[in-house]
Amino acid sequence: MLYSHAKVEIFETINGALDDAYIDDSQNALGIKASLGFVYRVDNMKFKIIANWYRYDFGNLHAQSHALNQALEEASLQEGIYSIGLGFVYKF
C-alpha cells in the first residue's frame, strides 16, 4: 500500500485574462504497488531485472467558476506508473 497527496491547480488564460473555469483542490489517495524481480548470478556476475507498477486514484476534484462563483462538474485524477529496471554487477 502507498499513500500520496496531490495538490492540483489548473487554469487557463486567454490573452492574459483568466478563463472562467479552474481547479484548485487537493486530494489524498491510497494506492497499490506490485513489483516483480529476478536475479541471475554466475560466479562474480549478477544480472537483475525489476518491474514496478503503481496506481493511485485520487477521486474527485472540485472545479470552480470565476463568473458564477459556484462549483461546476467535478474532475477526477488518477495516476499510473509502470517501470522496468535492468542491472549488471561484476565483482573484481
PDB file of N, CA and C in Angstrom:
ATOM      1  N   MET A   1       0.840  -1.179   0.000  1.00  0.00           N
ATOM      2  CA  MET A   1       0.000   0.000   0.000  1.00  0.00           C
ATOM      3  C   MET A   1       0.889   1.248   0.000  1.00  0.00           C
ATOM      4  N   LEU A   2       0.461   2.241  -0.732  1.00  0.00           N
ATOM      5  CA  LEU A   2       1.173   3.512  -0.835  1.00  0.00           C
ATOM      6  C   LEU A   2       0.216   4.649  -0.491  1.00  0.00           C
ATOM      7  N   TYR A   3       0.756   5.733   0.030  1.00  0.00           N
ATOM      8  CA  TYR A   3      -0.041   6.920   0.333  1.00  0.00           C
ATOM      9  C   TYR A   3       0.526   8.096  -0.459  1.00  0.00           C
ATOM     10  N   SER A   4      -0.360   8.916  -1.009  1.00  0.00           N
ATOM     11  CA  SER A   4       0.092  10.086  -1.751  1.00  0.00           C
ATOM     12  C   SER A   4      -0.883  11.241  -1.543  1.00  0.00           C
ATOM     13  N   HIS A   5      -0.358  12.451  -1.641  1.00  0.00           N
ATOM     14  CA  HIS A   5      -1.162  13.669  -1.538  1.00  0.00           C
ATOM     15  C   HIS A   5      -0.923  14.485  -2.803  1.00  0.00           C
ATOM     16  N   ALA A   6      -2.000  14.872  -3.465  1.00  0.00           N
ATOM     17  CA  ALA A   6      -1.880  15.652  -4.701  1.00  0.00           C
ATOM     18  C   ALA A   6      -2.500  17.029  -4.505  1.00  0.00           C
ATOM     19  N   LYS A   7      -1.755  18.056  -4.861  1.00  0.00           N
ATOM     20  CA  LYS A   7      -2.253  19.435  -4.876  1.00  0.00           C
ATOM     21  C   LYS A   7      -2.352  19.832  -6.338  1.00  0.00           C
ATOM     22  N   VAL A   8      -3.552  20.124  -6.789  1.00  0.00           N
ATOM     23  CA  VAL A   8      -3.794  20.384  -8.206  1.00  0.00           C
ATOM     24  C   VAL A   8      -4.289  21.814  -8.394  1.00  0.00           C
ATOM     25  N   GLU A   9      -3.613  22.549  -9.271  1.00  0.00           N
ATOM     26  CA  GLU A   9      -4.044  23.888  -9.669  1.00  0.00           C
ATOM     27  C   GLU A   9      -4.024  23.932 -11.192  1.00  0.00           C
ATOM     28  N   ILE A  10      -5.195  24.008 -11.781  1.00  0.00           N
ATOM     29  CA  ILE A  10      -5.314  24.056 -13.241  1.00  0.00           C
ATOM     30  C   ILE A  10      -6.187  25.256 -13.609  1.00  0.00           C
ATOM     31  N   PHE A  11      -5.687  26.090 -14.505  1.00  0.00           N
ATOM     32  CA  PHE A  11      -6.480  27.209 -15.001  1.00  0.00           C
ATOM     33  C   PHE A  11      -5.971  27.565 -16.390  1.00  0.00           C
ATOM     34  N   GLU A  12      -6.778  28.287 -17.117  1.00  0.00           N
ATOM     35  CA  GLU A  12      -6.413  28.720 -18.465  1.00  0.00           C
ATOM     36  C   GLU A  12      -6.460  30.240 -18.533  1.00  0.00           C
ATOM     37  N   THR A  13      -5.604  30.787 -19.365  1.00  0.00           N
ATOM     38  CA  THR A  13      -5.673  32.219 -19.642  1.00  0.00           C
ATOM     39  C   THR A  13      -5.840  32.419 -21.143  1.00  0.00           C
ATOM     40  N   ILE A  14      -6.634  33.394 -21.488  1.00  0.00           N
ATOM     41  CA  ILE A  14      -6.834  33.767 -22.889  1.00  0.00           C
ATOM     42  C   ILE A  14      -6.410  35.221 -23.016  1.00  0.00           C
ATOM     43  N   ASN A  15      -5.344  35.467 -23.769  1.00  0.00           N
ATOM     44  CA  ASN A  15      -4.767  36.808 -23.903  1.00  0.00           C
ATOM     45  C   ASN A  15      -4.474  37.444 -22.541  1.00  0.00           C
ATOM     46  N   GLY A  16      -3.980  36.641 -21.617  1.00  0.00           N
ATOM     47  CA  GLY A  16      -3.606  37.144 -20.298  1.00  0.00           C
ATOM     48  C   GLY A  16      -4.734  37.209 -19.288  1.00  0.00           C
ATOM     49  N   ALA A  17      -5.978  36.998 -19.709  1.00  0.00           N
ATOM     50  CA  ALA A  17      -7.114  37.030 -18.784  1.00  0.00           C
ATOM     51  C   ALA A  17      -7.497  35.603 -18.397  1.00  0.00           C
ATOM     52  N   LEU A  18      -7.830  35.412 -17.117  1.00  0.00           N
ATOM     53  CA  LEU A  18      -8.228  34.087 -16.659  1.00  0.00           C
ATOM     54  C   LEU A  18      -9.513  33.642 -17.337  1.00  0.00           C
ATOM     55  N   ASP A  19      -9.541  32.378 -17.727  1.00  0.00           N
ATOM     56  CA  ASP A  19     -10.756  31.788 -18.275  1.00  0.00           C
ATOM     57  C   ASP A  19     -11.723  31.525 -17.120  1.00  0.00           C
ATOM     58  N   ASP A  20     -12.930  31.159 -17.438  1.00  0.00           N
ATOM     59  CA  ASP A  20     -13.981  31.037 -16.435  1.00  0.00           C
ATOM     60  C   ASP A  20     -13.751  29.890 -15.443  1.00  0.00           C
ATOM     61  N   ALA A  21     -13.479  28.690 -15.907  1.00  0.00           N
ATOM     62  CA  ALA A  21     -13.395  27.528 -15.025  1.00  0.00           C
ATOM     63  C   ALA A  21     -11.954  27.262 -14.593  1.00  0.00           C
ATOM     64  N   TYR A  22     -11.794  26.821 -13.368  1.00  0.00           N
ATOM     65  CA  TYR A  22     -10.468  26.477 -12.873  1.00  0.00           C
ATOM     66  C   TYR A  22     -10.593  25.399 -11.797  1.00  0.00           C
ATOM     67  N   ILE A  23      -9.492  24.728 -11.502  1.00  0.00           N
ATOM     68  CA  ILE A  23      -9.433  23.729 -10.436  1.00  0.00           C
ATOM     69  C   ILE A  23      -8.314  24.127  -9.488  1.00  0.00           C
ATOM     70  N   ASP A  24      -8.636  24.205  -8.218  1.00  0.00           N
ATOM     71  CA  ASP A  24      -7.650  24.471  -7.166  1.00  0.00           C
ATOM     72  C   ASP A  24      -8.075  23.631  -5.968  1.00  0.00           C
ATOM     73  N   ASP A  25      -7.553  22.428  -5.884  1.00  0.00           N
ATOM     74  CA  ASP A  25      -8.025  21.470  -4.894  1.00  0.00           C
ATOM     75  C   ASP A  25      -6.886  20.525  -4.533  1.00  0.00           C
ATOM     76  N   SER A  26      -7.083  19.747  -3.504  1.00  0.00           N
ATOM     77  CA  SER A  26      -6.110  18.718  -3.144  1.00  0.00           C
ATOM     78  C   SER A  26      -6.857  17.467  -2.708  1.00  0.00           C
ATOM     79  N   GLN A  27      -6.222  16.335  -2.883  1.00  0.00           N
ATOM     80  CA  GLN A  27      -6.810  15.050  -2.523  1.00  0.00           C
ATOM     81  C   GLN A  27      -5.736  14.135  -1.968  1.00  0.00           C
ATOM     82  N   ASN A  28      -6.140  13.223  -1.117  1.00  0.00           N
ATOM     83  CA  ASN A  28      -5.267  12.168  -0.625  1.00  0.00           C
ATOM     84  C   ASN A  28      -5.687  10.858  -1.274  1.00  0.00           C
ATOM     85  N   ALA A  29      -4.752   9.943  -1.413  1.00  0.00           N
ATOM     86  CA  ALA A  29      -5.083   8.665  -2.032  1.00  0.00           C
ATOM     87  C   ALA A  29      -4.232   7.550  -1.449  1.00  0.00           C
ATOM     88  N   LEU A  30      -4.842   6.393  -1.351  1.00  0.00           N
ATOM     89  CA  LEU A  30      -4.105   5.171  -1.074  1.00  0.00           C
ATOM     90  C   LEU A  30      -3.936   4.455  -2.400  1.00  0.00           C
ATOM     91  N   GLY A  31      -2.773   3.918  -2.633  1.00  0.00           N
ATOM     92  CA  GLY A  31      -2.507   3.248  -3.896  1.00  0.00           C
ATOM     93  C   GLY A  31      -1.962   1.857  -3.657  1.00  0.00           C
ATOM     94  N   ILE A  32      -1.768   1.152  -4.739  1.00  0.00           N
ATOM     95  CA  ILE A  32      -1.185  -0.179  -4.657  1.00  0.00           C
ATOM     96  C   ILE A  32       0.086  -0.222  -5.489  1.00  0.00           C
ATOM     97  N   LYS A  33       0.985  -1.078  -5.082  1.00  0.00           N
ATOM     98  CA  LYS A  33       2.237  -1.251  -5.810  1.00  0.00           C
ATOM     99  C   LYS A  33       2.465  -2.743  -5.982  1.00  0.00           C
ATOM    100  N   ALA A  34       2.843  -3.133  -7.174  1.00  0.00           N
ATOM    101  CA  ALA A  34       3.208  -4.518  -7.452  1.00  0.00           C
ATOM    102  C   ALA A  34       4.602  -4.514  -8.063  1.00  0.00           C
ATOM    103  N   SER A  35       5.442  -5.402  -7.583  1.00  0.00           N
ATOM    104  CA  SER A  35       6.812  -5.499  -8.094  1.00  0.00           C
ATOM    105  C   SER A  35       7.148  -6.951  -8.372  1.00  0.00           C
ATOM    106  N   LEU A  36       7.968  -7.124  -9.379  1.00  0.00           N
ATOM    107  CA  LEU A  36       8.449  -8.452  -9.730  1.00  0.00           C
ATOM    108  C   LEU A  36       9.920  -8.321 -10.069  1.00  0.00           C
ATOM    109  N   GLY A  37      10.734  -9.143  -9.457  1.00  0.00           N
ATOM    110  CA  GLY A  37      12.171  -9.063  -9.698  1.00  0.00           C
ATOM    111  C   GLY A  37      12.776 -10.426  -9.959  1.00  0.00           C
ATOM    112  N   PHE A  38      13.872 -10.430 -10.685  1.00  0.00           N
ATOM    113  CA  PHE A  38      14.593 -11.661 -10.995  1.00  0.00           C
ATOM    114  C   PHE A  38      16.087 -11.358 -10.945  1.00  0.00           C
ATOM    115  N   VAL A  39      16.837 -12.203 -10.250  1.00  0.00           N
ATOM    116  CA  VAL A  39      18.290 -12.040 -10.150  1.00  0.00           C
ATOM    117  C   VAL A  39      18.941 -13.333 -10.610  1.00  0.00           C
ATOM    118  N   TYR A  40      19.906 -13.203 -11.519  1.00  0.00           N
ATOM    119  CA  TYR A  40      20.654 -14.354 -12.029  1.00  0.00           C
ATOM    120  C   TYR A  40      22.122 -14.144 -11.694  1.00  0.00           C
ATOM    121  N   ARG A  41      22.722 -15.116 -10.991  1.00  0.00           N
ATOM    122  CA  ARG A  41      24.115 -14.986 -10.563  1.00  0.00           C
ATOM    123  C   ARG A  41      24.967 -16.088 -11.179  1.00  0.00           C
ATOM    124  N   VAL A  42      26.123 -15.679 -11.677  1.00  0.00           N
ATOM    125  CA  VAL A  42      27.132 -16.611 -12.181  1.00  0.00           C
ATOM    126  C   VAL A  42      28.475 -16.114 -11.684  1.00  0.00           C
ATOM    127  N   ASP A  43      29.132 -16.895 -10.862  1.00  0.00           N
ATOM    128  CA  ASP A  43      30.429 -16.532 -10.292  1.00  0.00           C
ATOM    129  C   ASP A  43      30.386 -15.117  -9.705  1.00  0.00           C
ATOM    130  N   ASN A  44      31.127 -14.175 -10.299  1.00  0.00           N
ATOM    131  CA  ASN A  44      31.197 -12.807  -9.778  1.00  0.00           C
ATOM    132  C   ASN A  44      30.245 -11.844 -10.478  1.00  0.00           C
ATOM    133  N   MET A  45      29.377 -12.358 -11.318  1.00  0.00           N
ATOM    134  CA  MET A  45      28.454 -11.501 -12.070  1.00  0.00           C
ATOM    135  C   MET A  45      27.033 -11.661 -11.535  1.00  0.00           C
ATOM    136  N   LYS A  46      26.308 -10.565 -11.590  1.00  0.00           N
ATOM    137  CA  LYS A  46      24.908 -10.588 -11.186  1.00  0.00           C
ATOM    138  C   LYS A  46      24.108  -9.758 -12.184  1.00  0.00           C
ATOM    139  N   PHE A  47      23.055 -10.333 -12.715  1.00  0.00           N
ATOM    140  CA  PHE A  47      22.152  -9.651 -13.635  1.00  0.00           C
ATOM    141  C   PHE A  47      20.794  -9.548 -12.954  1.00  0.00           C
ATOM    142  N   LYS A  48      20.211  -8.346 -12.969  1.00  0.00           N
ATOM    143  CA  LYS A  48      18.959  -8.117 -12.257  1.00  0.00           C
ATOM    144  C   LYS A  48      17.973  -7.394 -13.167  1.00  0.00           C
ATOM    145  N   ILE A  49      16.719  -7.830 -13.134  1.00  0.00           N
ATOM    146  CA  ILE A  49      15.638  -7.132 -13.831  1.00  0.00           C
ATOM    147  C   ILE A  49      14.482  -6.963 -12.843  1.00  0.00           C
ATOM    148  N   ILE A  50      13.949  -5.753 -12.797  1.00  0.00           N
ATOM    149  CA  ILE A  50      12.867  -5.434 -11.861  1.00  0.00           C
ATOM    150  C   ILE A  50      11.777  -4.669 -12.611  1.00  0.00           C
ATOM    151  N   ALA A  51      10.536  -5.038 -12.376  1.00  0.00           N
ATOM    152  CA  ALA A  51       9.388  -4.328 -12.947  1.00  0.00           C
ATOM    153  C   ALA A  51       8.514  -3.828 -11.798  1.00  0.00           C
ATOM    154  N   ASN A  52       8.110  -2.569 -11.861  1.00  0.00           N
ATOM    155  CA  ASN A  52       7.252  -1.957 -10.841  1.00  0.00           C
ATOM    156  C   ASN A  52       5.996  -1.394 -11.488  1.00  0.00           C
ATOM    157  N   TRP A  53       4.894  -1.475 -10.778  1.00  0.00           N
ATOM    158  CA  TRP A  53       3.635  -0.899 -11.228  1.00  0.00           C
ATOM    159  C   TRP A  53       2.975  -0.217 -10.034  1.00  0.00           C
ATOM    160  N   TYR A  54       2.608   1.057 -10.199  1.00  0.00           N
ATOM    161  CA  TYR A  54       1.931   1.830  -9.164  1.00  0.00           C
ATOM    162  C   TYR A  54       0.598   2.318  -9.710  1.00  0.00           C
ATOM    163  N   ARG A  55      -0.396   2.461  -8.832  1.00  0.00           N
ATOM    164  CA  ARG A  55      -1.667   3.038  -9.257  1.00  0.00           C
ATOM    165  C   ARG A  55      -2.277   3.803  -8.089  1.00  0.00           C
ATOM    166  N   TYR A  56      -2.682   5.042  -8.381  1.00  0.00           N
ATOM    167  CA  TYR A  56      -3.381   5.887  -7.413  1.00  0.00           C
ATOM    168  C   TYR A  56      -4.697   6.345  -8.030  1.00  0.00           C
ATOM    169  N   ASP A  57      -5.728   6.447  -7.221  1.00  0.00           N
ATOM    170  CA  ASP A  57      -6.985   7.055  -7.644  1.00  0.00           C
ATOM    171  C   ASP A  57      -7.315   8.131  -6.614  1.00  0.00           C
ATOM    172  N   PHE A  58      -7.146   9.396  -7.002  1.00  0.00           N
ATOM    173  CA  PHE A  58      -7.325  10.499  -6.068  1.00  0.00           C
ATOM    174  C   PHE A  58      -8.777  10.929  -5.913  1.00  0.00           C
ATOM    175  N   GLY A  59      -9.667  10.364  -6.686  1.00  0.00           N
ATOM    176  CA  GLY A  59     -11.073  10.728  -6.551  1.00  0.00           C
ATOM    177  C   GLY A  59     -11.401  12.016  -7.280  1.00  0.00           C
ATOM    178  N   ASN A  60     -12.409  12.705  -6.781  1.00  0.00           N
ATOM    179  CA  ASN A  60     -12.927  13.886  -7.473  1.00  0.00           C
ATOM    180  C   ASN A  60     -12.274  15.175  -6.991  1.00  0.00           C
ATOM    181  N   LEU A  61     -11.986  16.044  -7.932  1.00  0.00           N
ATOM    182  CA  LEU A  61     -11.503  17.394  -7.653  1.00  0.00           C
ATOM    183  C   LEU A  61     -12.626  18.366  -7.992  1.00  0.00           C
ATOM    184  N   HIS A  62     -12.722  19.432  -7.255  1.00  0.00           N
ATOM    185  CA  HIS A  62     -13.811  20.387  -7.461  1.00  0.00           C
ATOM    186  C   HIS A  62     -13.402  21.465  -8.458  1.00  0.00           C
ATOM    187  N   ALA A  63     -14.205  21.631  -9.488  1.00  0.00           N
ATOM    188  CA  ALA A  63     -13.986  22.685 -10.484  1.00  0.00           C
ATOM    189  C   ALA A  63     -14.839  23.893 -10.103  1.00  0.00           C
ATOM    190  N   GLN A  64     -14.255  25.067 -10.173  1.00  0.00           N
ATOM    191  CA  GLN A  64     -14.943  26.303  -9.794  1.00  0.00           C
ATOM    192  C   GLN A  64     -15.104  27.211 -11.014  1.00  0.00           C
ATOM    193  N   SER A  65     -15.975  28.171 -10.888  1.00  0.00           N
ATOM    194  CA  SER A  65     -16.204  29.148 -11.943  1.00  0.00           C
ATOM    195  C   SER A  65     -15.977  30.545 -11.384  1.00  0.00           C
ATOM    196  N   HIS A  66     -15.167  31.364 -12.079  1.00  0.00           N
ATOM    197  CA  HIS A  66     -14.959  32.754 -11.658  1.00  0.00           C
ATOM    198  C   HIS A  66     -16.249  33.565 -11.815  1.00  0.00           C
ATOM    199  N   ALA A  67     -16.909  33.406 -12.940  1.00  0.00           N
ATOM    200  CA  ALA A  67     -18.085  34.229 -13.232  1.00  0.00           C
ATOM    201  C   ALA A  67     -19.278  33.843 -12.354  1.00  0.00           C
ATOM    202  N   LEU A  68     -19.516  32.552 -12.206  1.00  0.00           N
ATOM    203  CA  LEU A  68     -20.683  32.094 -11.448  1.00  0.00           C
ATOM    204  C   LEU A  68     -20.394  31.961  -9.957  1.00  0.00           C
ATOM    205  N   ASN A  69     -19.115  31.876  -9.600  1.00  0.00           N
ATOM    206  CA  ASN A  69     -18.683  31.702  -8.211  1.00  0.00           C
ATOM    207  C   ASN A  69     -19.360  30.500  -7.558  1.00  0.00           C
ATOM    208  N   GLN A  70     -19.410  29.409  -8.277  1.00  0.00           N
ATOM    209  CA  GLN A  70     -20.007  28.186  -7.752  1.00  0.00           C
ATOM    210  C   GLN A  70     -19.278  26.970  -8.313  1.00  0.00           C
ATOM    211  N   ALA A  71     -19.562  25.828  -7.725  1.00  0.00           N
ATOM    212  CA  ALA A  71     -18.925  24.590  -8.175  1.00  0.00           C
ATOM    213  C   ALA A  71     -19.560  24.115  -9.477  1.00  0.00           C
ATOM    214  N   LEU A  72     -18.725  23.617 -10.344  1.00  0.00           N
ATOM    215  CA  LEU A  72     -19.189  23.061 -11.612  1.00  0.00           C
ATOM    216  C   LEU A  72     -19.082  21.541 -11.543  1.00  0.00           C
ATOM    217  N   GLU A  73     -19.116  20.892 -12.688  1.00  0.00           N
ATOM    218  CA  GLU A  73     -18.924  19.446 -12.711  1.00  0.00           C
ATOM    219  C   GLU A  73     -17.559  19.098 -12.135  1.00  0.00           C
ATOM    220  N   GLU A  74     -17.459  17.928 -11.552  1.00  0.00           N
ATOM    221  CA  GLU A  74     -16.214  17.526 -10.917  1.00  0.00           C
ATOM    222  C   GLU A  74     -15.280  16.852 -11.909  1.00  0.00           C
ATOM    223  N   ALA A  75     -14.006  16.947 -11.622  1.00  0.00           N
ATOM    224  CA  ALA A  75     -12.973  16.279 -12.414  1.00  0.00           C
ATOM    225  C   ALA A  75     -12.324  15.225 -11.527  1.00  0.00           C
ATOM    226  N   SER A  76     -11.785  14.194 -12.134  1.00  0.00           N
ATOM    227  CA  SER A  76     -11.118  13.157 -11.348  1.00  0.00           C
ATOM    228  C   SER A  76      -9.650  13.080 -11.737  1.00  0.00           C
ATOM    229  N   LEU A  77      -8.846  12.559 -10.838  1.00  0.00           N
ATOM    230  CA  LEU A  77      -7.411  12.457 -11.056  1.00  0.00           C
ATOM    231  C   LEU A  77      -6.958  11.044 -10.726  1.00  0.00           C
ATOM    232  N   GLN A  78      -6.277  10.416 -11.682  1.00  0.00           N
ATOM    233  CA  GLN A  78      -5.706   9.093 -11.478  1.00  0.00           C
ATOM    234  C   GLN A  78      -4.271   9.119 -11.953  1.00  0.00           C
ATOM    235  N   GLU A  79      -3.454   8.271 -11.352  1.00  0.00           N
ATOM    236  CA  GLU A  79      -2.055   8.194 -11.756  1.00  0.00           C
ATOM    237  C   GLU A  79      -1.646   6.735 -11.808  1.00  0.00           C
ATOM    238  N   GLY A  80      -0.982   6.360 -12.872  1.00  0.00           N
ATOM    239  CA  GLY A  80      -0.454   5.013 -13.003  1.00  0.00           C
ATOM    240  C   GLY A  80       0.954   5.072 -13.559  1.00  0.00           C
ATOM    241  N   ILE A  81       1.852   4.303 -12.982  1.00  0.00           N
ATOM    242  CA  ILE A  81       3.253   4.300 -13.404  1.00  0.00           C
ATOM    243  C   ILE A  81       3.704   2.858 -13.595  1.00  0.00           C
ATOM    244  N   TYR A  82       4.398   2.619 -14.680  1.00  0.00           N
ATOM    245  CA  TYR A  82       4.984   1.307 -14.937  1.00  0.00           C
ATOM    246  C   TYR A  82       6.447   1.522 -15.284  1.00  0.00           C
ATOM    247  N   SER A  83       7.326   0.802 -14.625  1.00  0.00           N
ATOM    248  CA  SER A  83       8.752   0.982 -14.899  1.00  0.00           C
ATOM    249  C   SER A  83       9.468  -0.362 -14.910  1.00  0.00           C
ATOM    250  N   ILE A  84      10.534  -0.411 -15.693  1.00  0.00           N
ATOM    251  CA  ILE A  84      11.384  -1.598 -15.771  1.00  0.00           C
ATOM    252  C   ILE A  84      12.820  -1.160 -15.540  1.00  0.00           C
ATOM    253  N   GLY A  85      13.521  -1.885 -14.699  1.00  0.00           N
ATOM    254  CA  GLY A  85      14.926  -1.576 -14.434  1.00  0.00           C
ATOM    255  C   GLY A  85      15.804  -2.783 -14.712  1.00  0.00           C
ATOM    256  N   LEU A  86      16.951  -2.531 -15.310  1.00  0.00           N
ATOM    257  CA  LEU A  86      17.924  -3.578 -15.599  1.00  0.00           C
ATOM    258  C   LEU A  86      19.224  -3.240 -14.889  1.00  0.00           C
ATOM    259  N   GLY A  87      19.904  -4.248 -14.402  1.00  0.00           N
ATOM    260  CA  GLY A  87      21.176  -4.007 -13.738  1.00  0.00           C
ATOM    261  C   GLY A  87      22.165  -5.130 -13.996  1.00  0.00           C
ATOM    262  N   PHE A  88      23.435  -4.762 -14.020  1.00  0.00           N
ATOM    263  CA  PHE A  88      24.508  -5.731 -14.210  1.00  0.00           C
ATOM    264  C   PHE A  88      25.649  -5.360 -13.268  1.00  0.00           C
ATOM    265  N   VAL A  89      26.083  -6.312 -12.467  1.00  0.00           N
ATOM    266  CA  VAL A  89      27.154  -6.061 -11.497  1.00  0.00           C
ATOM    267  C   VAL A  89      28.225  -7.136 -11.663  1.00  0.00           C
ATOM    268  N   TYR A  90      29.475  -6.691 -11.674  1.00  0.00           N
ATOM    269  CA  TYR A  90      30.605  -7.622 -11.715  1.00  0.00           C
ATOM    270  C   TYR A  90      31.556  -7.264 -10.583  1.00  0.00           C
ATOM    271  N   LYS A  91      31.834  -8.228  -9.722  1.00  0.00           N
ATOM    272  CA  LYS A  91      32.757  -8.003  -8.605  1.00  0.00           C
ATOM    273  C   LYS A  91      34.149  -8.467  -8.997  1.00  0.00           C
ATOM    274  N   PHE A  92      35.138  -7.598  -8.777  1.00  0.00           N
ATOM    275  CA  PHE A  92      36.526  -7.941  -9.084  1.00  0.00           C
ATOM    276  C   PHE A  92      37.155  -8.677  -7.929  1.00  0.00           C
TER     277      PHE A  92
END
